[in-house]
């Protein structure tokens, strides 16, 4: 499974739609509310991880390749930075 941040956005909006359903019973609203809280908790972790990856890539781009090995170990995969000559 390959998820992207855009998929996370889709899940969050789908949850918002479920919570906005005016036909829900109070019990269903409670279930959806708990599901929403769990979704937000997971989303927060995903966003933090993406932010760390971005910061590591930015650091390599700004300070050169000499830090790449250390950062690669930190985030568990190789840090790649693509540059353009524009």
Coordinates of N, CA, C and O in Angstrom, one line a residue:
X1 N 0.8 -1.2 0.0 CA 0.0 0.0 0.0 C 0.9 1.2 0.0 O 1.8 1.4 0.8
X2 N 0.7 2.1 -0.9 CA 1.4 3.4 -1.0 C 0.5 4.5 -0.8 O -0.3 4.9 -1.7
X3 N 0.5 5.1 0.4 CA -0.4 6.2 0.7 C 0.4 7.5 0.5 O 1.6 7.6 0.7
X4 N -0.3 8.6 0.1 CA 0.3 9.9 0.0 C -0.4 10.8 0.9 O -1.5 10.5 1.4
X5 N 0.2 12.0 1.1 CA -0.5 13.0 1.9 C -1.8 13.4 1.4 O -2.8 13.8 2.1
X6 N -2.0 13.4 0.0 CA -3.3 13.7 -0.6 C -4.3 12.7 -0.2 O -5.5 13.0 0.0
X7 N -3.9 11.4 0.0 CA -4.9 10.4 0.5 C -5.3 10.7 1.9 O -6.5 10.5 2.3
X8 N -4.4 11.2 2.8 CA -4.7 11.6 4.1 C -5.8 12.7 4.1 O -6.8 12.7 4.8
X9 N -5.6 13.6 3.2 CA -6.5 14.7 3.1 C -7.9 14.2 2.7 O -8.9 14.6 3.2
X10 N -8.0 13.2 1.8 CA -9.2 12.6 1.4 C -9.9 11.9 2.6 O -11.1 12.0 2.7
X11 N -9.1 11.2 3.4 CA -9.7 10.5 4.6 C -10.3 11.5 5.6 O -11.3 11.3 6.1
X12 N -9.5 12.6 5.8 CA -10.0 13.6 6.7 C -11.3 14.3 6.2 O -12.3 14.5 7.0
X13 N -11.4 14.6 4.9 CA -12.7 15.1 4.4 C -13.8 14.1 4.4 O -15.0 14.5 4.7
X14 N -13.5 12.9 4.2 CA -14.5 11.8 4.3 C -15.1 11.7 5.7 O -16.3 11.6 5.9
X15 N -14.2 11.8 6.7 CA -14.6 11.8 8.1 C -15.5 13.0 8.4 O -16.5 12.9 9.1
X16 N -15.1 14.2 7.9 CA -15.9 15.4 8.1 C -17.3 15.2 7.5 O -18.3 15.6 8.1
X17 N -17.4 14.6 6.3 CA -18.7 14.3 5.7 C -19.5 13.4 6.6 O -20.7 13.6 6.7
X18 N -18.9 12.3 7.1 CA -19.6 11.4 8.0 C -20.2 12.1 9.2 O -21.3 11.9 9.6
X19 N -19.3 13.0 9.8 CA -19.8 13.7 11.0 C -20.9 14.8 10.7 O -21.6 15.1 11.5
X20 N -20.9 15.2 9.4 CA -21.9 16.2 9.0 C -23.3 15.6 8.6 O -24.2 16.3 8.3
X21 N -23.4 14.3 8.6 CA -24.6 13.6 8.3 C -25.7 13.9 9.3 O -25.6 13.5 10.5
X22 N -26.7 14.6 8.9 CA -27.8 15.0 9.8 C -28.7 13.9 10.2 O -29.5 14.0 11.2
X23 N -28.6 12.7 9.6 CA -29.4 11.6 9.9 C -28.8 10.7 11.0 O -29.4 9.7 11.4
X24 N -27.7 11.0 11.5 CA -27.0 10.2 12.5 C -27.7 10.3 13.8 O -28.2 11.3 14.2
X25 N -27.8 9.1 14.5 CA -28.3 9.1 15.8 C -27.3 9.6 16.8 O -26.1 9.6 16.4
X26 N -27.6 9.9 18.0 CA -26.6 10.3 19.0 C -25.5 9.3 19.2 O -24.3 9.6 19.3
X27 N -25.9 8.0 19.1 CA -24.9 6.9 19.3 C -24.0 6.9 18.1 O -22.8 6.7 18.3
X28 N -24.5 7.0 16.9 CA -23.7 7.1 15.7 C -22.7 8.3 15.7 O -21.6 8.2 15.3
X29 N -23.2 9.4 16.2 CA -22.4 10.6 16.3 C -21.2 10.3 17.2 O -20.1 10.7 16.9
X30 N -21.5 9.7 18.3 CA -20.4 9.3 19.3 C -19.4 8.4 18.7 O -18.2 8.6 18.8
X31 N -19.8 7.4 17.9 CA -18.9 6.5 17.3 C -18.1 7.2 16.3 O -16.9 7.0 16.2
X32 N -18.7 8.0 15.4 CA -18.0 8.8 14.4 C -17.0 9.8 15.0 O -15.9 10.0 14.5
X33 N -17.4 10.4 16.2 CA -16.6 11.3 16.9 C -15.3 10.6 17.4 O -14.2 11.1 17.2
X34 N -15.5 9.4 18.0 CA -14.3 8.7 18.4 C -13.4 8.3 17.2 O -12.2 8.3 17.3
X35 N -14.0 7.9 16.1 CA -13.3 7.5 14.9 C -12.5 8.7 14.4 O -11.4 8.6 14.0
X36 N -13.2 9.9 14.5 CA -12.5 11.1 14.0 C -11.3 11.5 14.9 O -10.3 11.9 14.4
X37 N -11.5 11.3 16.2 CA -10.3 11.6 17.1 C -9.2 10.6 16.8 O -8.0 11.1 16.8
X38 N -9.4 9.4 16.6 CA -8.4 8.4 16.2 C -7.7 8.8 14.9 O -6.5 8.8 14.8
X39 N -8.5 9.2 13.9 CA -8.0 9.6 12.6 C -7.1 10.8 12.8 O -6.0 10.9 12.2
X40 N -7.5 11.8 13.5 CA -6.7 13.0 13.7 C -5.4 12.6 14.4 O -4.3 13.2 14.1
X41 N -5.4 11.8 15.4 CA -4.2 11.4 16.1 C -3.2 10.7 15.1 O -2.0 11.0 15.2
X42 N -3.7 9.8 14.3 CA -2.8 9.2 13.3 C -2.3 10.2 12.3 O -1.2 10.3 11.9
X43 N -3.2 11.1 11.8 CA -2.9 12.1 10.9 C -1.8 13.0 11.4 O -0.9 13.4 10.7
X44 N -1.9 13.4 12.7 CA -0.9 14.2 13.3 C 0.5 13.6 13.2 O 1.5 14.2 12.9
X45 N 0.6 12.3 13.5 CA 1.8 11.6 13.4 C 2.4 11.5 12.0 O 3.6 11.7 11.8
X46 N 1.5 11.3 11.0 CA 1.9 11.2 9.6 C 2.5 12.6 9.2 O 3.5 12.7 8.5
X47 N 1.8 13.7 9.6 CA 2.2 15.0 9.3 C 3.6 15.3 9.9 O 4.4 15.9 9.3
X48 N 3.7 14.9 11.2 CA 5.0 15.2 11.8 C 6.2 14.4 11.1 O 7.3 14.9 11.0
X49 N 5.9 13.2 10.7 CA 6.9 12.4 10.0 C 7.2 13.1 8.6 O 8.4 13.2 8.3
X50 N 6.2 13.5 7.9 CA 6.5 14.2 6.7 C 7.3 15.5 6.9 O 8.1 15.9 6.1
X51 N 6.9 16.2 8.0 CA 7.7 17.5 8.3 C 9.1 17.2 8.6 O 10.0 17.9 8.1
X52 N 9.4 16.1 9.3 CA 10.8 15.7 9.6 C 11.5 15.4 8.3 O 12.7 15.8 8.1
X53 N 10.9 14.6 7.5 CA 11.5 14.2 6.2 C 11.8 15.5 5.4 O 12.9 15.6 4.8
X54 N 10.9 16.4 5.3 CA 11.1 17.7 4.6 C 12.3 18.4 5.2 O 13.1 19.0 4.5
X55 N 12.3 18.6 6.5 CA 13.4 19.3 7.2 C 14.7 18.7 6.9 O 15.7 19.4 6.6
X56 N 14.8 17.3 6.9 CA 16.1 16.6 6.6 C 16.5 16.9 5.2 O 17.7 17.2 4.9
X57 N 15.6 16.8 4.2 CA 15.9 17.1 2.8 C 16.3 18.5 2.6 O 17.3 18.8 1.9
X58 N 15.7 19.5 3.3 CA 16.1 20.9 3.2 C 17.4 21.1 3.8 O 18.3 21.8 3.2
X59 N 17.7 20.4 4.9 CA 19.0 20.5 5.5 C 20.1 20.1 4.6 O 21.2 20.7 4.4
X60 N 19.9 18.9 3.9 CA 20.9 18.4 2.9 C 21.0 19.4 1.8 O 22.1 19.7 1.3
X61 N 19.9 20.0 1.3 CA 20.0 20.9 0.2 C 20.7 22.2 0.6 O 21.5 22.7 -0.3
X62 N 20.6 22.6 1.8 CA 21.3 23.8 2.2 C 22.7 23.7 2.6 O 23.5 24.6 2.5
X63 N 23.0 22.5 3.2 CA 24.3 22.3 3.8 C 25.2 21.2 3.1 O 26.3 20.9 3.6
X64 N 24.8 20.7 2.0 CA 25.6 19.8 1.3 C 25.4 18.3 1.7 O 24.8 18.0 2.7
X65 N 26.1 17.5 0.9 CA 26.0 16.0 1.1 C 26.7 15.4 2.3 O 26.5 14.3 2.6
X66 N 27.6 16.2 2.9 CA 28.4 15.6 4.0 C 27.5 15.1 5.2 O 27.9 14.2 5.9
X67 N 26.3 15.6 5.3 CA 25.4 15.2 6.4 C 24.4 14.1 5.9 O 23.7 13.5 6.7
X68 N 24.4 13.8 4.6 CA 23.4 12.8 4.1 C 23.4 11.5 4.8 O 22.4 10.9 5.2
X69 N 24.6 10.8 5.1 CA 24.6 9.5 5.8 C 23.9 9.6 7.2 O 23.1 8.7 7.5
X70 N 24.2 10.6 7.9 CA 23.6 10.7 9.3 C 22.1 10.9 9.2 O 21.3 10.3 9.9
X71 N 21.6 11.7 8.3 CA 20.2 12.0 8.1 C 19.5 10.8 7.6 O 18.3 10.5 8.0
X72 N 20.1 10.0 6.7 CA 19.5 8.8 6.1 C 19.2 7.8 7.2 O 18.2 7.2 7.3
X73 N 20.1 7.7 8.2 CA 19.9 6.8 9.3 C 18.8 7.3 10.2 O 18.1 6.5 10.8
X74 N 18.7 8.6 10.4 CA 17.7 9.2 11.3 C 16.3 8.9 10.8 O 15.4 8.6 11.6
X75 N 16.0 9.0 9.5 CA 14.7 8.9 9.0 C 14.4 7.5 8.4 O 13.3 7.2 8.0
X76 N 15.4 6.6 8.4 CA 15.2 5.2 8.0 C 15.2 5.0 6.5 O 14.9 3.9 6.0
X77 N 15.5 6.0 5.7 CA 15.6 5.8 4.2 C 16.6 6.8 3.7 O 16.9 7.8 4.4
X78 N 17.0 6.7 2.5 CA 17.9 7.6 1.9 C 17.2 9.0 1.7 O 16.1 9.0 1.3
X79 N 18.0 10.0 2.0 CA 17.5 11.4 1.7 C 18.0 11.8 0.3 O 19.2 11.7 0.1
X80 N 17.1 12.1 -0.5 CA 17.4 12.5 -1.9 C 16.9 13.9 -2.1 O 15.8 14.3 -1.7
X81 N 17.7 14.7 -2.8 CA 17.4 16.0 -3.1 C 17.6 16.2 -4.6 O 18.7 16.0 -5.1
X82 N 16.6 16.6 -5.3 CA 16.7 16.9 -6.7 C 16.8 18.4 -6.9 O 16.1 19.1 -6.3
X83 N 17.8 18.7 -7.7 CA 17.9 20.1 -8.0 C 17.8 20.4 -9.5 O 17.9 19.5 -10.3
X84 N 17.4 21.6 -9.8 CA 17.3 21.9 -11.2 C 18.3 23.1 -11.5 O 18.6 23.8 -10.6
X85 N 18.7 23.2 -12.7 CA 19.7 24.2 -13.1 C 19.0 25.4 -13.7 O 19.6 26.1 -14.5
X86 N 17.7 25.7 -13.4 CA 17.0 26.8 -14.0 C 17.5 28.1 -13.4 O 17.8 28.3 -12.4

